[in-house]
Short mmCIF file of C-alpha atoms and ligand atoms in Angstrom, two decimals:
data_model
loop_
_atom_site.label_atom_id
_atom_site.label_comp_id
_atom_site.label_asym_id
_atom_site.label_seq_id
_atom_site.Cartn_x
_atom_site.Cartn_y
_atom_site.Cartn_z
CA UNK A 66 0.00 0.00 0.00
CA UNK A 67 1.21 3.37 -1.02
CA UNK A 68 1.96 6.07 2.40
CA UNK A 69 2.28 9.24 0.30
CA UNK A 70 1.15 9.50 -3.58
CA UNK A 71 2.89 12.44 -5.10
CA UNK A 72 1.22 14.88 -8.04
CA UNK A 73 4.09 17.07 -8.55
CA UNK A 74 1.61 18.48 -11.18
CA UNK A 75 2.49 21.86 -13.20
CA UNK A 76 4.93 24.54 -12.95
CA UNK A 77 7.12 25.36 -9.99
CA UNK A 78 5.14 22.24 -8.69
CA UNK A 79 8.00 19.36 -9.38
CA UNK A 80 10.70 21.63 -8.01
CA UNK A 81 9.37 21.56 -4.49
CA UNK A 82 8.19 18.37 -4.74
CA UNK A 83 12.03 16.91 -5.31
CA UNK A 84 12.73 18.82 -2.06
CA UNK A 85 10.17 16.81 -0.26
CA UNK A 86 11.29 13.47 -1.98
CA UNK A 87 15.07 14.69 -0.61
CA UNK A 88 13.54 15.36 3.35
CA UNK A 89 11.56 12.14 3.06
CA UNK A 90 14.26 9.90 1.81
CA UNK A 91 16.09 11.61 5.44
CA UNK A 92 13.50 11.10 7.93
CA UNK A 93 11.21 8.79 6.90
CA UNK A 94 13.11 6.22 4.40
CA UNK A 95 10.94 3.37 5.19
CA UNK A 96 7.24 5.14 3.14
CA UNK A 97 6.33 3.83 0.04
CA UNK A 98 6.17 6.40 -2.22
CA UNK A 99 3.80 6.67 -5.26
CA UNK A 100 4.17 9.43 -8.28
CA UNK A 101 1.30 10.14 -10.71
CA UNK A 102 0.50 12.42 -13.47
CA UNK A 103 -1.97 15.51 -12.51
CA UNK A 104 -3.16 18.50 -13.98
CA UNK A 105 -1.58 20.28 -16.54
CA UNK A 106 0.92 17.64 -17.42
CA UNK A 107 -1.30 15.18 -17.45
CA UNK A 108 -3.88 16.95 -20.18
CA UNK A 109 -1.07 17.21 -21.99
CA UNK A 110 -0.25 13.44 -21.66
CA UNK A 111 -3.59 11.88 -21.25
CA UNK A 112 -5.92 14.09 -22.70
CA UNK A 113 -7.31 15.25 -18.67
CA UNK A 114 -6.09 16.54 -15.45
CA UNK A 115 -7.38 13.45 -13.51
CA UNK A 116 -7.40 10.57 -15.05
CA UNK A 117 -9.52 7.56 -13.27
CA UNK A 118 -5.99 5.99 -12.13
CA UNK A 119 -4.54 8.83 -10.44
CA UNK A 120 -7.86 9.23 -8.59
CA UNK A 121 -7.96 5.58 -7.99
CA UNK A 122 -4.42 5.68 -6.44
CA UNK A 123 -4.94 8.75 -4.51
CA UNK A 124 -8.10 6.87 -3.15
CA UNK A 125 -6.14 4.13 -2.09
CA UNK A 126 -2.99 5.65 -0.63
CA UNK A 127 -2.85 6.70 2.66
CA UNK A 128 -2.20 10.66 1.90
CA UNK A 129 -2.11 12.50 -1.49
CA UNK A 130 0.72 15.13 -1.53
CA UNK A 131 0.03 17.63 -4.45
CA UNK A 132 2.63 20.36 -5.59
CA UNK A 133 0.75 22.77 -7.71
CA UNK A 134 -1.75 22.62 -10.88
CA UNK A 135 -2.17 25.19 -13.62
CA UNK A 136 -0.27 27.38 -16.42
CA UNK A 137 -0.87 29.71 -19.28
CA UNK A 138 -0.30 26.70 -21.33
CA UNK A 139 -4.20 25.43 -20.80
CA UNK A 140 -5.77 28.99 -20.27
CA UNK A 141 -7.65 27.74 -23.20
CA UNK A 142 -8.72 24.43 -22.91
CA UNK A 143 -11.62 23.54 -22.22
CA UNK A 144 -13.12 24.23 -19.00
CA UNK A 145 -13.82 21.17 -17.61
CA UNK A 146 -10.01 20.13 -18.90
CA UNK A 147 -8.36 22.41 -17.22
CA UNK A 148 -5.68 22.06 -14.37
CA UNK A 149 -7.75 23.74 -11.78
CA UNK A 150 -11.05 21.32 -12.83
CA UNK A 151 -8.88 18.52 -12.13
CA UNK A 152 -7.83 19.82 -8.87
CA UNK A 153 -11.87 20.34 -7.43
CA UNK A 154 -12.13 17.08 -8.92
CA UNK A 155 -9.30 15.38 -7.03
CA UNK A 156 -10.91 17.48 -3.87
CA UNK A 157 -14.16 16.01 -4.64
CA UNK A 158 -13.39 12.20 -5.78
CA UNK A 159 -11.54 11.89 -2.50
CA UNK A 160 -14.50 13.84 -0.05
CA UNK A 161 -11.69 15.74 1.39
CA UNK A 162 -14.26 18.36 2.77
CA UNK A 163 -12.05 19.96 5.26
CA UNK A 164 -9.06 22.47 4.29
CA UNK A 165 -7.06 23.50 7.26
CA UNK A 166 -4.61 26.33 6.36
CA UNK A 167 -2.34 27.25 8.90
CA UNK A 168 -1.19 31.22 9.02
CA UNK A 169 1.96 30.74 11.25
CA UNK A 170 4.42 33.61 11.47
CA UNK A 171 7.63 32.41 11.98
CA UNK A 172 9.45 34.45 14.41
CA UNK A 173 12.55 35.16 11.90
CA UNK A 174 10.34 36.38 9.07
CA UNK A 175 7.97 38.58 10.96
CA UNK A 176 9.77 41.55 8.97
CA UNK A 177 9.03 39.75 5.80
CA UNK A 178 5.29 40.63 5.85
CA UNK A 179 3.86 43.79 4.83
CA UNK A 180 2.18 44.38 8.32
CA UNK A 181 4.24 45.99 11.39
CA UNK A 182 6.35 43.22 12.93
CA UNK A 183 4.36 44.14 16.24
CA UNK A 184 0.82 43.38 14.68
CA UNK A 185 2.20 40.15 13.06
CA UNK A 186 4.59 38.77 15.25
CA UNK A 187 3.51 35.27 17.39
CA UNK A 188 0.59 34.84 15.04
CA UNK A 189 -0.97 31.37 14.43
CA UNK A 190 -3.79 30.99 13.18
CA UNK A 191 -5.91 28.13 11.75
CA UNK A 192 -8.45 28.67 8.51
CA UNK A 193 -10.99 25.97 8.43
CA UNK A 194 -12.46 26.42 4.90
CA UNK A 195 -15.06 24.17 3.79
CA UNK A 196 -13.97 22.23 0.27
CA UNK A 197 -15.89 20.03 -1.28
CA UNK A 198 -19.49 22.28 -1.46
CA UNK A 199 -20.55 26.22 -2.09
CA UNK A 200 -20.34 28.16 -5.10
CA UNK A 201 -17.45 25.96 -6.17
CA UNK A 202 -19.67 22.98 -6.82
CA UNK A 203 -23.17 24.17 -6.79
CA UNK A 204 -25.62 23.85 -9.74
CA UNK A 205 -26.84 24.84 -12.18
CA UNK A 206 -23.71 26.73 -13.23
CA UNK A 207 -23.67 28.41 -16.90
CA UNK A 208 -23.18 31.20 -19.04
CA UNK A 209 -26.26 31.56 -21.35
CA UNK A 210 -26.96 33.92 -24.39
CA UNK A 211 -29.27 36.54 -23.88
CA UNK A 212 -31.65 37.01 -26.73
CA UNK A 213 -31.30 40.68 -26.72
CA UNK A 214 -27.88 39.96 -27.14
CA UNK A 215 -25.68 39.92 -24.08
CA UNK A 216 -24.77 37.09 -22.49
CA UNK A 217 -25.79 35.78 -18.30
CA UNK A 218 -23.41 33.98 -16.42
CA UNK A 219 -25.17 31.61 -13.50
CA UNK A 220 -23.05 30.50 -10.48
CA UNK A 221 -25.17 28.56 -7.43
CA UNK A 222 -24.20 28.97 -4.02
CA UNK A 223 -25.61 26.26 -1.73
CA UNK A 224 -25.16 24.36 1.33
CA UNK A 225 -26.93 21.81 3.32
CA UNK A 226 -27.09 21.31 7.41
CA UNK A 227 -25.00 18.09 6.75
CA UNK A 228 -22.24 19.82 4.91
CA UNK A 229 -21.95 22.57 7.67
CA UNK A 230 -22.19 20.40 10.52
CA UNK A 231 -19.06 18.23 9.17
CA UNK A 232 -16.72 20.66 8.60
CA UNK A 233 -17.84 23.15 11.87
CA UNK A 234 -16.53 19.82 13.78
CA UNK A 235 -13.87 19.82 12.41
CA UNK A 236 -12.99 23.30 13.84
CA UNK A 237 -14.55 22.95 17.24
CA UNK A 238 -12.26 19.76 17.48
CA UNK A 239 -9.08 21.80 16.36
CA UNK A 240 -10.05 24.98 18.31
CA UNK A 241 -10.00 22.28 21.72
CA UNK A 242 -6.51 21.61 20.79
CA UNK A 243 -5.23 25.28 20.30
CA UNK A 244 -6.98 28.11 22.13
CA UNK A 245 -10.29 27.04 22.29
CA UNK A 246 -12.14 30.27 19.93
CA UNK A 247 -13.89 29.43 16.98
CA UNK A 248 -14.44 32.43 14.75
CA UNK A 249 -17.29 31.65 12.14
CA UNK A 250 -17.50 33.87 8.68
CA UNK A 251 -20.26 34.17 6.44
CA UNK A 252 -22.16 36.81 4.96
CA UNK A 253 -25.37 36.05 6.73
CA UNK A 254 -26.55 39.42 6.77
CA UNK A 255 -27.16 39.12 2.70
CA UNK A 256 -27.21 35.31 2.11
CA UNK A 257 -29.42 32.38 2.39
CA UNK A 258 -26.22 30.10 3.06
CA UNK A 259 -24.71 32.28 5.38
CA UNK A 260 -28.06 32.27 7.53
CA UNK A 261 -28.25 28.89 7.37
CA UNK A 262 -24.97 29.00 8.00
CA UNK A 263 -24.88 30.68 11.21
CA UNK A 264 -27.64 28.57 12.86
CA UNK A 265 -26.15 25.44 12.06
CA UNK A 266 -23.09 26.37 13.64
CA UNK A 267 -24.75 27.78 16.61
CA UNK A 268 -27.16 24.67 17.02
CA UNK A 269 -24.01 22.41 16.90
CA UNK A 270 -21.74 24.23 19.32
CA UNK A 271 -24.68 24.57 22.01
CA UNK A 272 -25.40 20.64 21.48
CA UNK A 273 -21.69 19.36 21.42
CA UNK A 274 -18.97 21.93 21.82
CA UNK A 275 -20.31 24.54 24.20
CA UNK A 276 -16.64 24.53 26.08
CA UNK A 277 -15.63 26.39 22.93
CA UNK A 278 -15.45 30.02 22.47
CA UNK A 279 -17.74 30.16 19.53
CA UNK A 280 -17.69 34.09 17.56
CA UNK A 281 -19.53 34.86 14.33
CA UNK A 282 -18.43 37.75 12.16
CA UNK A 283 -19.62 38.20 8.61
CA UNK A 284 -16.74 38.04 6.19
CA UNK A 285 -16.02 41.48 4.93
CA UNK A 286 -15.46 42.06 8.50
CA UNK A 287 -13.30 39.08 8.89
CA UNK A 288 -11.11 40.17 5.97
CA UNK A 289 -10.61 43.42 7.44
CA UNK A 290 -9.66 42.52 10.97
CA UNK A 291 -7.57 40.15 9.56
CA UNK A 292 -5.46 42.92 8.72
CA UNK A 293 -6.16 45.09 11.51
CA UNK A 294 -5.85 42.65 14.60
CA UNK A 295 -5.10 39.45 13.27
CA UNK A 296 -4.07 37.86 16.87
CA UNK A 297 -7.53 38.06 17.84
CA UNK A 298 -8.34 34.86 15.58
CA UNK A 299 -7.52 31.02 16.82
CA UNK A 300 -9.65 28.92 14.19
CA UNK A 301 -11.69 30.64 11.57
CA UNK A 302 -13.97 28.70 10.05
CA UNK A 303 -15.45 29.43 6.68
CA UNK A 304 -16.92 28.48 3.25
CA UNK A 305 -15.09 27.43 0.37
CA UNK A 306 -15.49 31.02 -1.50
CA UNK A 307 -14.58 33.28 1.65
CA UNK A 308 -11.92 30.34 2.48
CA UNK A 309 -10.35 30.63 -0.70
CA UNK A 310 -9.86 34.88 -0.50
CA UNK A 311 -9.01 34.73 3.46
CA UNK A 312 -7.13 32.39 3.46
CA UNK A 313 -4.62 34.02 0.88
CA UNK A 314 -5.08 37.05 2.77
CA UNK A 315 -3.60 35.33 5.86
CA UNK A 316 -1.05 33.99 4.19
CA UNK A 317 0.44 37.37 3.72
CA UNK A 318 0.61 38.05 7.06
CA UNK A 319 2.68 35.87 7.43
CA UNK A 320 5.23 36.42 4.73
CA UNK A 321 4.00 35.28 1.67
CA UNK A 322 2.26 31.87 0.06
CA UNK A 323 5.79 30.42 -0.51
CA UNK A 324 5.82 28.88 3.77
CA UNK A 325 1.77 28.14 3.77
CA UNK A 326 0.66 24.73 3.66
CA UNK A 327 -2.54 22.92 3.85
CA UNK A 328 -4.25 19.78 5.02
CA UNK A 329 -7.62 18.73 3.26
CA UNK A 330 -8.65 16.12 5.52
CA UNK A 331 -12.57 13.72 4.49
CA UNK A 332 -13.64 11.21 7.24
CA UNK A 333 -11.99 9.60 9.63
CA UNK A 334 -9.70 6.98 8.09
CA UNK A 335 -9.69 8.34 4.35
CA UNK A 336 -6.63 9.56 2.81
CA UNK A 337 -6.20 13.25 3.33
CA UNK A 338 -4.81 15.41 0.73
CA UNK A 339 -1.60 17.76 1.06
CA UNK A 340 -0.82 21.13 -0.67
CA UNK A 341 1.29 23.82 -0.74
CA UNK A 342 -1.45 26.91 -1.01
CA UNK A 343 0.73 28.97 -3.71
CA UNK A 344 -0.13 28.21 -6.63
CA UNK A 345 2.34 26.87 -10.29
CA UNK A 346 3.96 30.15 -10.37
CA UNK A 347 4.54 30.34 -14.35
CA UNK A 348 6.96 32.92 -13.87
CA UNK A 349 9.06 31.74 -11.94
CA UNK A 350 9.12 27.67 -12.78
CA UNK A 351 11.84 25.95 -14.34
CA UNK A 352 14.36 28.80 -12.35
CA UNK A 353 14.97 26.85 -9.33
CA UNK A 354 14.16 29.90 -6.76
CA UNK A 355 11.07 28.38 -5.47
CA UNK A 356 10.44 27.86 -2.05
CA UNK A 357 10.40 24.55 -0.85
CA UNK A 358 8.93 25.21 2.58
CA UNK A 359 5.49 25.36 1.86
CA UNK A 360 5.80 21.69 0.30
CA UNK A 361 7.78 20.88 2.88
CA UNK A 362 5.42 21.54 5.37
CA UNK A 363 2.64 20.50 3.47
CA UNK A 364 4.71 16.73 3.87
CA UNK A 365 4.93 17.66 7.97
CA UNK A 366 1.19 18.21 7.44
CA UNK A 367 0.89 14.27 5.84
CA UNK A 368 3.11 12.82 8.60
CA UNK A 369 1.25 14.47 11.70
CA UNK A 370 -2.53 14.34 10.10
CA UNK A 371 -2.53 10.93 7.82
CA UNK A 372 0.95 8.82 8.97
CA UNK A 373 0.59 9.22 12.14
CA UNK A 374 3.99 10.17 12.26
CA UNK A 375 3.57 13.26 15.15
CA UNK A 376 7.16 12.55 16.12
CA UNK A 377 8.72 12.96 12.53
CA UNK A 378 6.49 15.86 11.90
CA UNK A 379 7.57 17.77 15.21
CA UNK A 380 11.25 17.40 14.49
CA UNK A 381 10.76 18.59 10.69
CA UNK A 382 8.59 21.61 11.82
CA UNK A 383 11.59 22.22 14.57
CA UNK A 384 14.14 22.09 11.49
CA UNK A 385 12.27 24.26 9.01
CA UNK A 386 12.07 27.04 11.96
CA UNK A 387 15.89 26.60 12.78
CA UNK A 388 16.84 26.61 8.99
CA UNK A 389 14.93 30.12 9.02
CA UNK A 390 16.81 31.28 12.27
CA UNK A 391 20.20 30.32 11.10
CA UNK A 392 19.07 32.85 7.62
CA UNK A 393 18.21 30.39 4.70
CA UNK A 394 15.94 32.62 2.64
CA UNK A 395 14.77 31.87 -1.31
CA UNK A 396 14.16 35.15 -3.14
CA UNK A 397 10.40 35.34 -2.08
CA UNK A 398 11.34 35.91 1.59
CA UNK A 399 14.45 38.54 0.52
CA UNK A 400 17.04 35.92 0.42
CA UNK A 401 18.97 33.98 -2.14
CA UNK A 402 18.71 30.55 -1.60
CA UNK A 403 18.00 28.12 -4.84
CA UNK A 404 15.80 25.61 -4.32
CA UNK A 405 17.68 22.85 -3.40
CA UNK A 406 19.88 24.90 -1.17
CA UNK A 407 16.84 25.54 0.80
CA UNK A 408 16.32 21.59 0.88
CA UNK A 409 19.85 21.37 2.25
CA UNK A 410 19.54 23.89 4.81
CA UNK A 411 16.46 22.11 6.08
CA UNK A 412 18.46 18.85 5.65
CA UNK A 413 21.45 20.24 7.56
CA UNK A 414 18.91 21.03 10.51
CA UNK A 415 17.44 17.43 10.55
C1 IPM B 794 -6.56 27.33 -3.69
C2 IPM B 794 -6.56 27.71 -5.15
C3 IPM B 794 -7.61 26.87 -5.85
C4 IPM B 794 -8.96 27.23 -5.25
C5 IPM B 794 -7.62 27.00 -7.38
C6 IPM B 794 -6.29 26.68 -7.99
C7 IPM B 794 -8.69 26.12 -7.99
O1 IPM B 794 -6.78 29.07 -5.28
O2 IPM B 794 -6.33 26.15 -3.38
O3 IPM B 794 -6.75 28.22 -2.86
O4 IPM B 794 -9.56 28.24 -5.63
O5 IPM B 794 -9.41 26.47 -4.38
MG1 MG B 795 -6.75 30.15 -3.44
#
């Protein structure tokens, strides 16, 4: 049986992934490693992004690591070819419906972000963004031709108590093992959803997680105090839209998407999926300046959430942070580093 199944996938995507292959091949020698094709690459090989045996193999591994999915190559393919369609589709196929993505500041780069060192520094936060439902998946979805001329473009938002209820446990169990506030987003002052929303998280955290801090802010406010007083926040937990936009707004807090990783994580027992949250970074790919770290941690992610590997992922999280201390630094985070140097400094730490 396959541990870890890697999608290195599209642009700067294969360059971090080798970095994980190096830190894996250190720490954990004895997982059985899988590699498919995905995304991008894939169309171009097989004619789609996901084909049935990548899914089938990320199905039956124990954790999916991706590396990154898109390009300007397949702006114009088809939309249900492209990169990113395989990606919701991988999301999806596997019911990974909850996408933790931790904002961490790491105490060297707090003058890397763009906020005031004091308003950044010490912040960790956890985003809790639903994955698998909203206007992502909802139907009917189209763009019609008006016959006036014109054209109408249809998007569905929807959510049911089930889907809310899964993923707002999710957060209330995190939130027990951090600092006990759940901060839930959604625009309920406008939306169906985000009514529903609210009173499905409220029902569930007076039934079963009333020792919880529970907060509700709608998510233009979120985004703002996000910027304002981010330390406020232990666990947000939000849709898959307002995920998506917060959660890259977190991410700069903190220095940039090139440290971030995630965790999409279905049911108990099923694999969970692992990615980086930058994205293929066409301009950049193929010049070995990428940073590793956010695959790397992505990989720390795997070991502590699907491996049940808490000890390897505790002394790879300790190494990233010292490689940072002792001044490795790619180009994203002011610093030189190439790629694989970064590898080696976290190598040298482990
Ligand atoms: C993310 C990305 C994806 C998303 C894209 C690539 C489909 O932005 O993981 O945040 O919107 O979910
Ligand atoms: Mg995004």
């Amino acid at each position: 049986m396959t541990d870890l199944l890697l999608l290195p996938g599209d642009g700067i995507g294969p360059e971090v992934i080798a970095e994980v292959m190096r830190v894996a091949a250190r720490i954990a020698p004895d997982l059985a490693l899988d590699e498919r094709p995905f995304g991008g690459i894939s169309f171009d090989q097989l004619g789609t992004p996901l084909s049935e045996e990548t899914l089938a193999a990320a199905k039956a591994a124990k954790a999916v690591l991706m590396g990154a999915v898109g390009g300007p190559k397949w702006a114009s393919a088809p939309r249900d070819k492209r990169p990113e369609a395989g990606l919701l589709g991988l999301r999806a196929g596997m019911g990974v419906f909850a996408n933790l993505r931790p904002a961490i500041c790491f105490q060297p780069l707090a003058d890397a972000s763009t906020l005031k060192r004091e308003v950044v520094e010490g912040l960790d936060i956890m985003i809790v963004r639903e994955l698998t439902g909203g206007v992502y998946f909802g139907q009917p979805r189209f763009i019609e031709n008006l016959p006036g001329g014109g054209r109408r473009g249809v998007d569905t938002q929807v959510y049911t108590t089930a889907e809310i209820e899964r993923v707002s446990r999710t957060a209330f169990e995190l939130a027990r093992g951090r600092r006990n506030k759940v901060t839930s987003c959604e625009k309920s002052n406008v939306m169906e959803t985000g009514l529903l929303w609210r009173e499905v998280v409220t029902d569930l955290h007076a039934r079963d997680y009333a020792d919880v801090t529970l907060e509700h802010m709608l998510a233009d406010n979120a985004a703002m105090q996000l910027v304002k007083n981010p330390r406020q926040f232990d666990v947000i937990l939000t849709d898959n839209l307002f995920g998506d936009i917060l959660s890259d707004e977190a991410a700069q807090l903190t220095g940039g998407l090139g440290l971030l990783p995630s965790a999409a994580l279905g049911l108990a027992g099923q694999p969970g999926l692992y990615e980086p949250i930058h994205g293929s970074a066409p301009d950049i790919a193929g010049k070995g300046i990428a940073n590793p770290l956010a695959a790397i941690l992505s990989f720390e992610m795997a070991l502590r959430w699907s491996l049940q590997r808490t000890d390897l992922a505790d002394r790879l999280f300790a190494a990233v942070g010292r490689a940072l201390e002792a001044g490795a630094r790619t180009p994203d985070i002011g610093g030189r580093l190439t790629t694989p140097e970064m590898g080696d400094a976290v190598l040298a730490q482990l």
